Amino acid sequence: MKVLIVGSGGREHAIAWSAAKSDKVDKIYCAPGNAGIAEYAECVPIGAMEFDKLVAFAKENEVDLTIIGMDDPLVGGVVDAFEKEGLRVFGPRKNAAILEGSKAFSKDLMKKYNIPTAAYENFDDAEAALAYLETAKFPIVLKADGLALGKGVLICNTLEEAKEGVRSIMLDKQFGSAGNRMVIEEFMTGREVSVLSFVDGKTIKTMTSAQDHKRAKDGDQGLNTGGMGTFSPSPFYTEEVDEFCKKYVYQATVDAMKAEGREFKGIIFFGLMLTPDGPRVLEYNARFGDPEAQVVLPRMKTDIIEVMEACIDGTLDEVDLEFENNAAVCVVLASDGYPVKYEKGFPIEGLDEFKKHDGYYCFHAGTKFDGDTIVTNGGRVLGVTAKGKDLKEARANAYAATEWVTFANKYKRNDIGKAIDEA
Ligand code: AMP
Ligand code: GLY
């Protein structure tokens, strides 16, 4: 079959790599893709938000299955656009992608269906939000309602800081229209875990757990980024935590969406915090995590196309979702200065080394071809991933492999997976 993947980051590279392993797949296209994805897929210059062009391309090229990697097109209704033309597509419709697209929606859903999350209030006017802060406890968490590239969350330690935050989100529109509404919620403490899952509308199958490192600098300092590295599994995601979430979170979320007339098919990504009072949902995403996909998919034994088709057909209960009993670590190589200001266009050397070693992967996040040379083309450039028999071995392997590649202004965190030592 012919598959079209929509997106251009490390996550989409991991999806393309995974799809290329499937016996069912003869041809992969990626829109718009990148220089790494081009190894498995024919990259076509169509943007992820150009729904008409994507649909036309899928029709013309008789694409059998389109996989949407990114949040913006999902929240914007790309799945509806494909379905309207009778095309098969993996991902939630617009009315279900709202689970990620509106934090106010997801908080109200959790409250209504007793899914454990931080206490909160939603606001659609700044005056009311400012008044609410006067009686609040600090630190407190402010969240722009809509998509904001993972940056719409502010943790404020004082009343003054929080007032400033409300003004910048709701009045100055720091995150654009994402800040037309906002959530103000209780500050929680604990370790974070990402659990991704496949959902077919009624059945949910969770994947192996992972942990991201969102801050730009070592020791979780610096600004929030898209993610500077991941490891999988999380040693903190114990059987007890899994039992709790199976009972109160996972199926409950799928059932709640169904009950609301918003049947969810695709990936639900549960951002969990393991608080002293038990696991709580921090956020939902409606797609694979990036760079979570880069450590989860290399460990997945089941054919990704088989699972995705089962999600579309509502037969996920018949699929045995299996993962290897090992570990993986991904260290992101970024352009120095990310996430603020950085230069691009530098040649990348050493990529061939990954072809010589089993269990090592270099997923491209921001690269492109300049003639025959692969050059840097983004803040996050590469996701260097390695497997190992356990987390420590995987981490040592991944860090060794980060030395194989060189480019000007190469930057990485040196403490990805440090938490492993505390497990
Ligand atoms: P979100 O986009 O909702 O996952 O938030 C981004 C990051 O902000 C999370 O990964 C947490 O590190 C942090 N965060 C979000 N909500 C809370 C909260 N209620 N308490 C503490 N930290 C939070
Ligand atoms: N790595 C976090 C995310 O994909 O949202």
PDB file of C-alpha atoms in Angstrom, residues 48-217:
ATOM      1  CA  ALA A  48       0.862  20.469   6.786  1.00  0.00           C
ATOM      2  CA  MET A  49      -1.881  23.135   6.830  1.00  0.00           C
ATOM      3  CA  GLU A  50      -2.559  23.006   3.064  1.00  0.00           C
ATOM      4  CA  PHE A  51      -5.501  20.619   3.422  1.00  0.00           C
ATOM      5  CA  ASP A  52      -6.824  20.983  -0.148  1.00  0.00           C
ATOM      6  CA  LYS A  53      -3.430  20.230  -1.636  1.00  0.00           C
ATOM      7  CA  LEU A  54      -2.871  17.281   0.707  1.00  0.00           C
ATOM      8  CA  VAL A  55      -6.251  15.786  -0.175  1.00  0.00           C
ATOM      9  CA  ALA A  56      -5.663  16.342  -3.904  1.00  0.00           C
ATOM     10  CA  PHE A  57      -2.226  14.723  -3.657  1.00  0.00           C
ATOM     11  CA  ALA A  58      -3.625  11.686  -1.824  1.00  0.00           C
ATOM     12  CA  LYS A  59      -6.312  11.242  -4.474  1.00  0.00           C
ATOM     13  CA  GLU A  60      -4.043  11.713  -7.469  1.00  0.00           C
ATOM     14  CA  ASN A  61      -1.427   9.333  -6.128  1.00  0.00           C
ATOM     15  CA  GLU A  62      -3.920   6.749  -4.863  1.00  0.00           C
ATOM     16  CA  VAL A  63      -2.640   6.931  -1.309  1.00  0.00           C
ATOM     17  CA  ASP A  64      -4.205   4.163   0.795  1.00  0.00           C
ATOM     18  CA  LEU A  65      -3.495   5.634   4.221  1.00  0.00           C
ATOM     19  CA  THR A  66      -2.532   9.107   5.429  1.00  0.00           C
ATOM     20  CA  ILE A  67      -0.930   9.507   8.868  1.00  0.00           C
ATOM     21  CA  ILE A  68      -1.082  12.929  10.505  1.00  0.00           C
ATOM     22  CA  GLY A  69       1.900  13.493  12.797  1.00  0.00           C
ATOM     23  CA  MET A  70       1.340  17.069  13.962  1.00  0.00           C
ATOM     24  CA  ASP A  71      -1.158  18.807  16.225  1.00  0.00           C
ATOM     25  CA  ASP A  72      -2.014  21.922  14.177  1.00  0.00           C
ATOM     26  CA  PRO A  73      -3.572  20.138  11.198  1.00  0.00           C
ATOM     27  CA  LEU A  74      -5.457  17.750  13.497  1.00  0.00           C
ATOM     28  CA  VAL A  75      -6.916  20.575  15.553  1.00  0.00           C
ATOM     29  CA  GLY A  76      -7.678  22.404  12.290  1.00  0.00           C
ATOM     30  CA  GLY A  77      -9.725  19.507  10.916  1.00  0.00           C
ATOM     31  CA  VAL A  78      -7.440  17.811   8.386  1.00  0.00           C
ATOM     32  CA  VAL A  79      -8.951  14.408   9.175  1.00  0.00           C
ATOM     33  CA  ASP A  80     -12.441  15.690   8.373  1.00  0.00           C
ATOM     34  CA  ALA A  81     -11.131  17.044   5.058  1.00  0.00           C
ATOM     35  CA  PHE A  82      -9.727  13.623   4.105  1.00  0.00           C
ATOM     36  CA  GLU A  83     -12.789  11.703   5.272  1.00  0.00           C
ATOM     37  CA  LYS A  84     -15.096  13.980   3.312  1.00  0.00           C
ATOM     38  CA  GLU A  85     -13.398  12.738   0.164  1.00  0.00           C
ATOM     39  CA  GLY A  86     -13.606   9.104   1.258  1.00  0.00           C
ATOM     40  CA  LEU A  87      -9.882   8.844   2.026  1.00  0.00           C
ATOM     41  CA  ARG A  88      -8.465   6.708   4.837  1.00  0.00           C
ATOM     42  CA  VAL A  89      -6.632   8.756   7.421  1.00  0.00           C
ATOM     43  CA  PHE A  90      -5.158   8.102  10.861  1.00  0.00           C
ATOM     44  CA  GLY A  91      -5.863  10.694  13.544  1.00  0.00           C
ATOM     45  CA  PRO A  92      -8.773  12.240  15.452  1.00  0.00           C
ATOM     46  CA  ARG A  93     -11.413  14.381  13.759  1.00  0.00           C
ATOM     47  CA  LYS A  94     -11.586  18.052  14.652  1.00  0.00           C
ATOM     48  CA  ASN A  95     -14.292  17.518  17.261  1.00  0.00           C
ATOM     49  CA  ALA A  96     -12.021  15.024  19.072  1.00  0.00           C
ATOM     50  CA  ALA A  97      -8.654  16.759  18.524  1.00  0.00           C
ATOM     51  CA  ILE A  98     -10.080  19.503  20.756  1.00  0.00           C
ATOM     52  CA  LEU A  99      -8.800  17.274  23.573  1.00  0.00           C
ATOM     53  CA  GLU A 100      -5.416  18.850  22.769  1.00  0.00           C
ATOM     54  CA  GLY A 101      -6.667  22.009  21.044  1.00  0.00           C
ATOM     55  CA  SER A 102      -8.419  23.474  24.090  1.00  0.00           C
ATOM     56  CA  LYS A 103      -7.067  23.138  27.594  1.00  0.00           C
ATOM     57  CA  ALA A 104     -10.325  24.574  28.974  1.00  0.00           C
ATOM     58  CA  PHE A 105     -12.233  21.794  27.175  1.00  0.00           C
ATOM     59  CA  SER A 106      -9.938  19.062  28.481  1.00  0.00           C
ATOM     60  CA  LYS A 107     -10.091  20.372  32.053  1.00  0.00           C
ATOM     61  CA  ASP A 108     -13.899  20.512  31.959  1.00  0.00           C
ATOM     62  CA  LEU A 109     -13.987  16.983  30.541  1.00  0.00           C
ATOM     63  CA  MET A 110     -11.769  15.679  33.341  1.00  0.00           C
ATOM     64  CA  LYS A 111     -13.856  17.426  35.973  1.00  0.00           C
ATOM     65  CA  LYS A 112     -17.144  16.138  34.557  1.00  0.00           C
ATOM     66  CA  TYR A 113     -15.899  12.536  34.361  1.00  0.00           C
ATOM     67  CA  ASN A 114     -13.842  12.496  37.584  1.00  0.00           C
ATOM     68  CA  ILE A 115     -10.491  12.004  35.855  1.00  0.00           C
ATOM     69  CA  PRO A 116      -7.756  13.053  38.315  1.00  0.00           C
ATOM     70  CA  THR A 117      -6.176  16.405  37.436  1.00  0.00           C
ATOM     71  CA  ALA A 118      -5.137  19.654  39.148  1.00  0.00           C
ATOM     72  CA  ALA A 119      -7.900  21.892  40.552  1.00  0.00           C
ATOM     73  CA  TYR A 120      -8.556  24.802  38.160  1.00  0.00           C
ATOM     74  CA  GLU A 121     -10.804  27.586  36.879  1.00  0.00           C
ATOM     75  CA  ASN A 122     -11.352  28.654  33.253  1.00  0.00           C
ATOM     76  CA  PHE A 123     -11.490  32.335  32.301  1.00  0.00           C
ATOM     77  CA  ASP A 124     -12.471  34.176  29.167  1.00  0.00           C
ATOM     78  CA  ASP A 125     -11.918  37.635  30.499  1.00  0.00           C
ATOM     79  CA  ALA A 126      -8.806  39.124  32.041  1.00  0.00           C
ATOM     80  CA  GLU A 127     -10.610  41.089  34.771  1.00  0.00           C
ATOM     81  CA  ALA A 128     -12.132  37.949  36.263  1.00  0.00           C
ATOM     82  CA  ALA A 129      -8.793  36.129  36.058  1.00  0.00           C
ATOM     83  CA  LEU A 130      -6.989  38.977  37.815  1.00  0.00           C
ATOM     84  CA  ALA A 131      -9.627  39.095  40.558  1.00  0.00           C
ATOM     85  CA  TYR A 132      -9.356  35.337  41.061  1.00  0.00           C
ATOM     86  CA  LEU A 133      -5.597  35.604  41.604  1.00  0.00           C
ATOM     87  CA  GLU A 134      -6.097  37.869  44.631  1.00  0.00           C
ATOM     88  CA  THR A 135      -7.251  34.899  46.723  1.00  0.00           C
ATOM     89  CA  ALA A 136      -5.106  32.200  45.083  1.00  0.00           C
ATOM     90  CA  LYS A 137      -2.236  30.187  46.547  1.00  0.00           C
ATOM     91  CA  PHE A 138       1.229  30.420  44.980  1.00  0.00           C
ATOM     92  CA  PRO A 139       3.001  29.106  42.978  1.00  0.00           C
ATOM     93  CA  ILE A 140       0.153  28.927  40.483  1.00  0.00           C
ATOM     94  CA  VAL A 141      -0.028  27.767  36.864  1.00  0.00           C
ATOM     95  CA  LEU A 142      -1.415  29.817  33.965  1.00  0.00           C
ATOM     96  CA  LYS A 143      -2.227  28.133  30.668  1.00  0.00           C
ATOM     97  CA  ALA A 144      -3.293  29.678  27.392  1.00  0.00           C
ATOM     98  CA  ASP A 145      -6.295  27.665  26.176  1.00  0.00           C
ATOM     99  CA  GLY A 146      -5.154  26.939  22.628  1.00  0.00           C
ATOM    100  CA  LEU A 147      -2.083  25.550  20.852  1.00  0.00           C
ATOM    101  CA  ALA A 148       1.059  27.567  21.600  1.00  0.00           C
ATOM    102  CA  LEU A 149       3.947  25.334  20.469  1.00  0.00           C
ATOM    103  CA  GLY A 150       4.183  23.904  23.975  1.00  0.00           C
ATOM    104  CA  LYS A 151       5.037  27.347  25.336  1.00  0.00           C
ATOM    105  CA  GLY A 152       1.649  28.551  26.600  1.00  0.00           C
ATOM    106  CA  VAL A 153       2.197  27.478  30.219  1.00  0.00           C
ATOM    107  CA  LEU A 154       3.517  29.900  32.853  1.00  0.00           C
ATOM    108  CA  ILE A 155       4.407  28.883  36.393  1.00  0.00           C
ATOM    109  CA  CYS A 156       4.163  31.969  38.607  1.00  0.00           C
ATOM    110  CA  ASN A 157       5.616  32.228  42.099  1.00  0.00           C
ATOM    111  CA  THR A 158       4.042  35.521  43.190  1.00  0.00           C
ATOM    112  CA  LEU A 159       0.817  37.473  42.743  1.00  0.00           C
ATOM    113  CA  GLU A 160       2.668  40.126  40.745  1.00  0.00           C
ATOM    114  CA  GLU A 161       4.182  37.583  38.372  1.00  0.00           C
ATOM    115  CA  ALA A 162       0.804  35.910  37.887  1.00  0.00           C
ATOM    116  CA  LYS A 163      -0.935  39.216  37.149  1.00  0.00           C
ATOM    117  CA  GLU A 164       1.750  39.996  34.608  1.00  0.00           C
ATOM    118  CA  GLY A 165       1.206  36.529  33.110  1.00  0.00           C
ATOM    119  CA  VAL A 166      -2.555  37.013  32.783  1.00  0.00           C
ATOM    120  CA  ARG A 167      -1.986  40.355  31.090  1.00  0.00           C
ATOM    121  CA  SER A 168       0.548  38.947  28.646  1.00  0.00           C
ATOM    122  CA  ILE A 169      -1.658  35.951  27.745  1.00  0.00           C
ATOM    123  CA  MET A 170      -5.091  37.608  27.605  1.00  0.00           C
ATOM    124  CA  LEU A 171      -4.421  41.269  26.849  1.00  0.00           C
ATOM    125  CA  ASP A 172      -1.069  41.401  25.021  1.00  0.00           C
ATOM    126  CA  LYS A 173      -1.848  38.084  23.305  1.00  0.00           C
ATOM    127  CA  GLN A 174       1.673  36.734  23.730  1.00  0.00           C
ATOM    128  CA  PHE A 175       0.430  33.403  22.332  1.00  0.00           C
ATOM    129  CA  GLY A 176      -2.002  34.929  19.855  1.00  0.00           C
ATOM    130  CA  SER A 177      -5.605  33.731  19.837  1.00  0.00           C
ATOM    131  CA  ALA A 178      -4.553  30.738  21.981  1.00  0.00           C
ATOM    132  CA  GLY A 179      -4.909  33.234  24.830  1.00  0.00           C
ATOM    133  CA  ASN A 180      -8.532  34.238  24.211  1.00  0.00           C
ATOM    134  CA  ARG A 181      -9.339  31.911  27.077  1.00  0.00           C
ATOM    135  CA  MET A 182      -7.127  30.595  29.810  1.00  0.00           C
ATOM    136  CA  VAL A 183      -6.933  28.031  32.558  1.00  0.00           C
ATOM    137  CA  ILE A 184      -5.571  28.890  35.984  1.00  0.00           C
ATOM    138  CA  GLU A 185      -4.654  25.785  37.913  1.00  0.00           C
ATOM    139  CA  GLU A 186      -3.137  24.482  41.096  1.00  0.00           C
ATOM    140  CA  PHE A 187       0.631  23.903  41.050  1.00  0.00           C
ATOM    141  CA  MET A 188       1.541  20.268  41.513  1.00  0.00           C
ATOM    142  CA  THR A 189       4.858  18.567  42.195  1.00  0.00           C
ATOM    143  CA  GLY A 190       6.189  15.201  41.125  1.00  0.00           C
ATOM    144  CA  ARG A 191       7.853  13.369  38.296  1.00  0.00           C
ATOM    145  CA  GLU A 192       6.393  13.623  34.833  1.00  0.00           C
ATOM    146  CA  VAL A 193       5.684  10.647  32.618  1.00  0.00           C
ATOM    147  CA  SER A 194       4.430  10.535  29.033  1.00  0.00           C
ATOM    148  CA  VAL A 195       2.162   7.648  28.138  1.00  0.00           C
ATOM    149  CA  LEU A 196       1.130   7.386  24.491  1.00  0.00           C
ATOM    150  CA  SER A 197      -1.743   5.178  23.420  1.00  0.00           C
ATOM    151  CA  PHE A 198      -3.597   3.918  20.372  1.00  0.00           C
ATOM    152  CA  VAL A 199      -7.357   4.455  20.456  1.00  0.00           C
ATOM    153  CA  ASP A 200     -10.072   3.181  18.073  1.00  0.00           C
ATOM    154  CA  GLY A 201     -13.008   5.109  19.500  1.00  0.00           C
ATOM    155  CA  LYS A 202     -13.775   2.577  22.223  1.00  0.00           C
ATOM    156  CA  THR A 203     -10.687   0.455  22.935  1.00  0.00           C
ATOM    157  CA  ILE A 204      -7.400   1.911  24.176  1.00  0.00           C
ATOM    158  CA  LYS A 205      -3.973   0.221  24.162  1.00  0.00           C
ATOM    159  CA  THR A 206      -1.166   2.064  25.873  1.00  0.00           C
ATOM    160  CA  MET A 207       2.407   2.027  24.633  1.00  0.00           C
ATOM    161  CA  THR A 208       5.498   1.746  26.792  1.00  0.00           C
ATOM    162  CA  SER A 209       6.120   4.837  28.974  1.00  0.00           C
ATOM    163  CA  ALA A 210       8.634   7.620  28.342  1.00  0.00           C
ATOM    164  CA  GLN A 211       9.963  10.792  29.928  1.00  0.00           C
ATOM    165  CA  ASP A 212      10.786  14.056  28.196  1.00  0.00           C
ATOM    166  CA  HIS A 213      13.182  16.884  29.211  1.00  0.00           C
ATOM    167  CA  LYS A 214      11.437  20.108  28.258  1.00  0.00           C
ATOM    168  CA  ARG A 215      13.907  22.732  29.468  1.00  0.00           C
ATOM    169  CA  ALA A 216      16.741  23.905  27.238  1.00  0.00           C
ATOM    170  CA  LYS A 217      19.576  23.568  29.761  1.00  0.00           C
TER     171      LYS A 217
END
